[in-house]
Amino acid sequence: MAILSTGDEVVEGRTVDTNASYIADRVAQLGCEVVCKIVVGDFPDRLGWAWKTALAQADVVISTGGLGPTTDDLTTEAVARALGVPVFRDADTVEHLQKLASWYGRA
């Protein structure tokens, strides 16, 4: 298993990467091996490199960061490029997520 943390704030030390530490500990408790942890900033080329590297090292990659609604959250596009697949919007999934958000009072 590989852990991939993204975000300029993590690379630059403005945010401590507690997510990766927590995940590595929990994964170890489950008896799985973490083969690498990669931290990379919010740059498309670097994200692509990080995903390709993580996937070359492990069958499973857990990623934190880069999945929000802001323009610097590039994980979706980077993963799609690394895997050679297109990004698309699934209307049924969007509707389901909107219902969940509403149910949790987050709509």
mmCIF file of C-alpha atoms in Angstrom:
data_model
loop_
_atom_site.group_PDB
_atom_site.id
_atom_site.type_symbol
_atom_site.label_atom_id
_atom_site.label_comp_id
_atom_site.label_asym_id
_atom_site.label_seq_id
_atom_site.Cartn_x
_atom_site.Cartn_y
_atom_site.Cartn_z
ATOM 1 C CA MET A 1 0.000 0.000 0.000
ATOM 2 C CA ALA A 2 1.172 3.525 -0.778
ATOM 3 C CA ILE A 3 0.033 6.751 0.865
ATOM 4 C CA LEU A 4 -0.029 9.886 -1.275
ATOM 5 C CA SER A 5 -0.506 13.269 0.384
ATOM 6 C CA THR A 6 -1.018 16.291 -1.823
ATOM 7 C CA GLY A 7 -0.965 20.004 -1.190
ATOM 8 C CA ASP A 8 1.504 22.865 -1.300
ATOM 9 C CA GLU A 9 0.713 23.564 2.345
ATOM 10 C CA VAL A 10 1.981 20.093 3.316
ATOM 11 C CA VAL A 11 5.114 20.243 1.145
ATOM 12 C CA GLU A 12 5.973 23.714 2.439
ATOM 13 C CA GLY A 13 5.464 22.706 6.085
ATOM 14 C CA ARG A 14 2.528 25.039 6.748
ATOM 15 C CA THR A 15 0.384 21.980 7.535
ATOM 16 C CA VAL A 16 1.609 18.877 9.345
ATOM 17 C CA ASP A 17 0.687 15.689 7.497
ATOM 18 C CA THR A 18 -1.141 13.962 10.343
ATOM 19 C CA ASN A 19 -3.399 12.129 7.876
ATOM 20 C CA ALA A 20 -0.559 10.008 6.469
ATOM 21 C CA SER A 21 0.683 9.115 9.952
ATOM 22 C CA TYR A 22 -2.790 8.094 11.077
ATOM 23 C CA ILE A 23 -3.426 6.062 7.920
ATOM 24 C CA ALA A 24 -0.040 4.300 8.138
ATOM 25 C CA ASP A 25 -0.707 3.355 11.760
ATOM 26 C CA ARG A 26 -4.206 2.037 11.016
ATOM 27 C CA VAL A 27 -3.006 0.113 7.973
ATOM 28 C CA ALA A 28 -0.244 -1.498 10.043
ATOM 29 C CA GLN A 29 -2.802 -2.467 12.698
ATOM 30 C CA LEU A 30 -4.737 -4.257 9.957
ATOM 31 C CA GLY A 31 -1.633 -6.237 9.064
ATOM 32 C CA CYS A 32 -0.921 -4.466 5.781
ATOM 33 C CA GLU A 33 2.431 -3.078 4.727
ATOM 34 C CA VAL A 34 2.893 0.550 3.727
ATOM 35 C CA VAL A 35 5.649 0.514 1.109
ATOM 36 C CA CYS A 36 5.922 4.274 0.647
ATOM 37 C CA LYS A 37 4.540 7.669 1.568
ATOM 38 C CA ILE A 38 4.760 10.410 -1.035
ATOM 39 C CA VAL A 39 4.091 14.102 -0.465
ATOM 40 C CA VAL A 40 3.680 16.333 -3.507
ATOM 41 C CA GLY A 41 2.514 19.869 -4.215
ATOM 42 C CA ASP A 42 -0.371 21.073 -6.337
ATOM 43 C CA PHE A 43 1.261 20.926 -9.771
ATOM 44 C CA PRO A 44 -0.220 18.724 -12.514
ATOM 45 C CA ASP A 45 3.097 17.225 -13.654
ATOM 46 C CA ARG A 46 4.211 16.460 -10.108
ATOM 47 C CA LEU A 47 0.842 14.934 -9.229
ATOM 48 C CA GLY A 48 1.020 12.733 -12.314
ATOM 49 C CA TRP A 49 4.549 11.631 -11.376
ATOM 50 C CA ALA A 50 3.452 10.913 -7.794
ATOM 51 C CA TRP A 51 0.490 8.789 -8.876
ATOM 52 C CA LYS A 52 2.528 6.832 -11.416
ATOM 53 C CA THR A 53 5.249 6.267 -8.812
ATOM 54 C CA ALA A 54 2.785 5.187 -6.113
ATOM 55 C CA LEU A 55 1.002 2.818 -8.501
ATOM 56 C CA ALA A 56 4.337 1.320 -9.575
ATOM 57 C CA GLN A 57 5.145 0.562 -5.931
ATOM 58 C CA ALA A 58 1.802 -0.667 -4.607
ATOM 59 C CA ASP A 59 -1.473 -2.249 -5.661
ATOM 60 C CA VAL A 60 -3.436 0.132 -3.419
ATOM 61 C CA VAL A 61 -2.958 3.896 -3.066
ATOM 62 C CA ILE A 62 -4.652 5.943 -0.370
ATOM 63 C CA SER A 63 -4.649 9.620 -1.223
ATOM 64 C CA THR A 64 -5.321 12.629 0.979
ATOM 65 C CA GLY A 65 -5.738 16.221 -0.104
ATOM 66 C CA GLY A 66 -6.485 17.710 -3.475
ATOM 67 C CA LEU A 67 -10.101 16.634 -3.678
ATOM 68 C CA GLY A 68 -11.916 19.835 -2.789
ATOM 69 C CA PRO A 69 -13.784 22.371 -4.893
ATOM 70 C CA THR A 70 -10.952 24.869 -5.358
ATOM 71 C CA THR A 71 -8.974 25.365 -8.561
ATOM 72 C CA ASP A 72 -5.751 23.981 -7.032
ATOM 73 C CA ASP A 73 -7.385 20.610 -6.296
ATOM 74 C CA LEU A 74 -6.073 18.687 -9.271
ATOM 75 C CA THR A 75 -6.144 15.091 -8.021
ATOM 76 C CA THR A 76 -9.056 13.935 -10.163
ATOM 77 C CA GLU A 77 -7.431 15.097 -13.388
ATOM 78 C CA ALA A 78 -3.979 13.809 -12.366
ATOM 79 C CA VAL A 79 -5.293 10.335 -11.555
ATOM 80 C CA ALA A 80 -7.226 10.174 -14.811
ATOM 81 C CA ARG A 81 -4.117 11.146 -16.789
ATOM 82 C CA ALA A 82 -1.922 8.664 -14.887
ATOM 83 C CA LEU A 83 -4.403 5.865 -15.608
ATOM 84 C CA GLY A 84 -5.114 6.993 -19.169
ATOM 85 C CA VAL A 85 -8.859 7.346 -18.616
ATOM 86 C CA PRO A 86 -11.201 10.298 -19.172
ATOM 87 C CA VAL A 87 -12.854 12.339 -16.434
ATOM 88 C CA PHE A 88 -16.618 12.433 -16.723
ATOM 89 C CA ARG A 89 -19.575 13.591 -14.657
ATOM 90 C CA ASP A 90 -22.143 10.914 -13.868
ATOM 91 C CA ALA A 91 -25.570 12.516 -13.370
ATOM 92 C CA ASP A 92 -26.915 9.665 -11.199
ATOM 93 C CA THR A 93 -23.920 9.880 -8.864
ATOM 94 C CA VAL A 94 -24.229 13.670 -8.615
ATOM 95 C CA GLU A 95 -27.913 13.332 -7.742
ATOM 96 C CA HIS A 96 -27.133 10.705 -5.095
ATOM 97 C CA LEU A 97 -24.431 12.894 -3.526
ATOM 98 C CA GLN A 98 -26.749 15.900 -3.514
ATOM 99 C CA LYS A 99 -29.395 13.851 -1.681
ATOM 100 C CA LEU A 100 -26.827 12.692 0.869
ATOM 101 C CA ALA A 101 -25.629 16.253 1.418
ATOM 102 C CA SER A 102 -29.196 17.417 1.902
ATOM 103 C CA TRP A 103 -29.929 14.576 4.317
ATOM 104 C CA TYR A 104 -26.857 15.566 6.374
ATOM 105 C CA GLY A 105 -27.872 19.245 6.221
ATOM 106 C CA ARG A 106 -24.946 20.217 4.016
ATOM 107 C CA ALA A 107 -26.772 21.174 0.834
#
